[in-house]
Amino acid sequence: MKMASIVLATSVTVLGAGLVTSSAQAKDPALEKLAADWTAAFAKGDARALAGFYTEDAVRVTQEGGVVLGRAAIEKEFAANIAGPWKGAKIAIKIGSTQAMSADIAVNEGTWEVSGTGPDGKPMTLNGNYVNTLVKKAGAWVIASNAAVPVAPSPTK
């Protein structure tokens, strides 16, 4: 199972449940909805719904350093991953902070953990950090860019 690619979606996945404007945190229902809806679409394996949470010209940087440009390409990648390495995978997101850049732009970070079955048929878990740039369109947050960074494996001795 090419779990590394899963990580990428994960980063996307979770946008923020809170909006941080300084040291105080205020909840933003639109961000909470985006996070919940993205996670639900991942659980259902719905590539079209997942891609719908991105802007038409979104940029996604994978943990392998690949770049996916545009909603159509993101949907195609999600569909291939859901049919292959992500099949049956589960995702858990821990939302970090969200920094408002303006009324319609925010940057969100957090952590992710994806679990599933590896290519050898054994259970495996991957985790890391994500960062998303969000824009508000028609009152709803959508993902303009995201990047996922897996936790580096410990060096062998």
Short mmCIF file of C-alpha atoms in Angstrom, two decimals:
data_model
loop_
_atom_site.label_atom_id
_atom_site.label_comp_id
_atom_site.label_asym_id
_atom_site.label_seq_id
_atom_site.Cartn_x
_atom_site.Cartn_y
_atom_site.Cartn_z
CA MET A 1 0.00 0.00 0.00
CA LYS A 2 1.51 3.24 -1.06
CA MET A 3 0.60 4.90 2.22
CA ALA A 4 2.90 7.84 1.56
CA SER A 5 0.38 9.18 -0.93
CA ILE A 6 -2.33 8.83 1.66
CA VAL A 7 -0.54 11.27 3.81
CA LEU A 8 -1.05 13.92 1.27
CA ALA A 9 -4.76 13.65 1.33
CA THR A 10 -4.62 13.72 4.98
CA SER A 11 -3.03 17.04 5.09
CA VAL A 12 -5.76 18.26 2.98
CA THR A 13 -8.14 16.57 4.97
CA VAL A 14 -8.29 18.39 7.87
CA LEU A 15 -8.49 21.99 7.78
CA GLY A 16 -9.07 23.82 10.94
CA ALA A 17 -11.77 23.65 13.45
CA GLY A 18 -10.71 26.88 15.07
CA LEU A 19 -9.58 30.29 13.91
CA VAL A 20 -6.63 31.80 15.74
CA THR A 21 -6.34 35.54 15.44
CA SER A 22 -3.93 36.03 18.33
CA SER A 23 -3.43 33.99 21.45
CA ALA A 24 -7.18 33.52 21.84
CA GLN A 25 -9.01 30.92 19.79
CA ALA A 26 -12.49 31.47 18.37
CA LYS A 27 -14.46 28.69 16.70
CA ASP A 28 -15.38 29.09 13.05
CA PRO A 29 -18.34 26.86 12.11
CA ALA A 30 -17.42 27.03 8.41
CA LEU A 31 -13.96 25.57 9.15
CA GLU A 32 -15.44 22.89 11.39
CA LYS A 33 -17.85 21.92 8.60
CA LEU A 34 -15.07 21.69 6.03
CA ALA A 35 -13.00 19.42 8.29
CA ALA A 36 -15.96 17.16 9.09
CA ASP A 37 -17.14 16.95 5.48
CA TRP A 38 -13.62 16.22 4.15
CA THR A 39 -13.12 13.44 6.70
CA ALA A 40 -16.53 11.93 5.85
CA ALA A 41 -15.74 11.96 2.11
CA PHE A 42 -12.40 10.23 2.79
CA ALA A 43 -14.15 7.57 4.88
CA LYS A 44 -16.58 6.94 2.00
CA GLY A 45 -13.80 6.84 -0.60
CA ASP A 46 -15.53 9.59 -2.61
CA ALA A 47 -12.87 11.16 -4.87
CA ARG A 48 -15.30 13.60 -6.48
CA ALA A 49 -16.48 14.90 -3.11
CA LEU A 50 -12.88 15.21 -1.86
CA ALA A 51 -11.83 17.18 -4.94
CA GLY A 52 -14.86 19.43 -4.47
CA PHE A 53 -13.27 20.84 -1.31
CA TYR A 54 -10.45 22.38 -3.38
CA THR A 55 -10.42 25.51 -5.51
CA GLU A 56 -10.44 25.01 -9.27
CA ASP A 57 -6.73 25.90 -9.42
CA ALA A 58 -5.61 24.33 -6.12
CA VAL A 59 -2.02 23.19 -5.57
CA ARG A 60 -1.22 20.07 -3.59
CA VAL A 61 2.34 19.10 -2.66
CA THR A 62 2.75 15.43 -1.79
CA GLN A 63 5.04 14.11 0.89
CA GLU A 64 7.19 12.62 -1.88
CA GLY A 65 7.65 16.12 -3.32
CA GLY A 66 5.21 15.67 -6.20
CA VAL A 67 2.88 18.48 -7.20
CA VAL A 68 -0.76 18.06 -8.23
CA LEU A 69 -2.29 21.10 -9.94
CA GLY A 70 -6.01 21.80 -10.21
CA ARG A 71 -9.21 20.22 -8.96
CA ALA A 72 -9.53 17.83 -11.92
CA ALA A 73 -6.02 16.42 -11.36
CA ILE A 74 -6.66 16.19 -7.62
CA GLU A 75 -9.85 14.21 -8.26
CA LYS A 76 -8.00 11.88 -10.64
CA GLU A 77 -5.26 11.26 -8.06
CA PHE A 78 -7.80 10.67 -5.28
CA ALA A 79 -9.69 8.18 -7.47
CA ALA A 80 -6.51 6.24 -8.26
CA ASN A 81 -5.42 6.19 -4.62
CA ILE A 82 -8.85 5.19 -3.32
CA ALA A 83 -8.94 2.29 -5.79
CA GLY A 84 -5.40 1.28 -4.83
CA PRO A 85 -3.20 2.17 -1.86
CA TRP A 86 -5.89 4.00 0.15
CA LYS A 87 -8.51 1.30 -0.21
CA GLY A 88 -9.99 0.79 3.23
CA ALA A 89 -7.59 3.25 4.90
CA LYS A 90 -8.69 5.27 7.92
CA ILE A 91 -7.63 8.79 8.77
CA ALA A 92 -7.39 10.63 12.08
CA ILE A 93 -6.73 14.35 12.12
CA LYS A 94 -5.63 16.51 15.01
CA ILE A 95 -6.35 20.11 14.14
CA GLY A 96 -3.66 22.53 15.22
CA SER A 97 -4.07 26.25 14.77
CA THR A 98 -5.54 28.44 12.07
CA GLN A 99 -4.15 31.89 11.43
CA ALA A 100 -6.46 34.40 9.76
CA MET A 101 -4.55 36.27 7.05
CA SER A 102 -7.63 38.28 6.08
CA ALA A 103 -11.40 37.79 6.30
CA ASP A 104 -11.26 35.38 3.34
CA ILE A 105 -7.81 33.75 3.64
CA ALA A 106 -6.44 31.54 6.43
CA VAL A 107 -3.50 29.18 6.97
CA ASN A 108 -4.12 26.03 8.98
CA GLU A 109 -1.76 23.39 10.40
CA GLY A 110 -2.11 20.17 12.31
CA THR A 111 -1.19 16.48 12.37
CA TRP A 112 -2.57 13.40 10.64
CA GLU A 113 -2.42 9.65 11.04
CA VAL A 114 -3.42 7.18 8.34
CA SER A 115 -3.80 3.49 9.06
CA GLY A 116 -4.48 0.63 6.72
CA THR A 117 -2.91 -2.44 5.20
CA GLY A 118 0.54 -2.26 3.67
CA PRO A 119 1.61 -3.83 0.37
CA ASP A 120 2.80 -6.86 2.32
CA GLY A 121 -0.70 -7.37 3.75
CA LYS A 122 0.38 -6.30 7.24
CA PRO A 123 -1.15 -3.41 9.19
CA MET A 124 0.71 -0.14 8.91
CA THR A 125 0.37 3.40 10.21
CA LEU A 126 1.84 6.61 8.85
CA ASN A 127 1.70 10.05 10.44
CA GLY A 128 2.95 13.56 9.98
CA ASN A 129 2.07 17.24 9.79
CA TYR A 130 0.06 19.25 7.30
CA VAL A 131 -0.41 22.88 6.32
CA ASN A 132 -3.30 24.25 4.25
CA THR A 133 -4.05 27.61 2.70
CA LEU A 134 -7.80 28.18 2.82
CA VAL A 135 -9.95 30.72 1.00
CA LYS A 136 -13.55 31.61 1.65
CA LYS A 137 -15.84 31.37 -1.39
CA ALA A 138 -19.56 32.10 -1.08
CA GLY A 139 -19.29 31.86 2.72
CA ALA A 140 -17.57 28.43 2.76
CA TRP A 141 -13.89 27.60 3.22
CA VAL A 142 -12.16 25.70 0.40
CA ILE A 143 -8.57 24.51 0.06
CA ALA A 144 -6.33 26.59 -2.21
CA SER A 145 -3.15 24.68 -1.33
CA ASN A 146 -1.97 21.97 0.98
CA ALA A 147 1.18 20.09 1.84
CA ALA A 148 1.74 16.97 3.94
CA VAL A 149 5.00 16.16 5.63
CA PRO A 150 5.42 12.63 7.00
CA VAL A 151 7.35 12.05 10.20
CA ALA A 152 10.81 10.88 9.21
CA PRO A 153 11.65 7.33 10.24
CA SER A 154 14.14 6.95 13.07
CA PRO A 155 17.66 6.32 11.85
CA THR A 156 18.75 2.72 12.22
CA LYS A 157 21.70 2.00 14.45
#
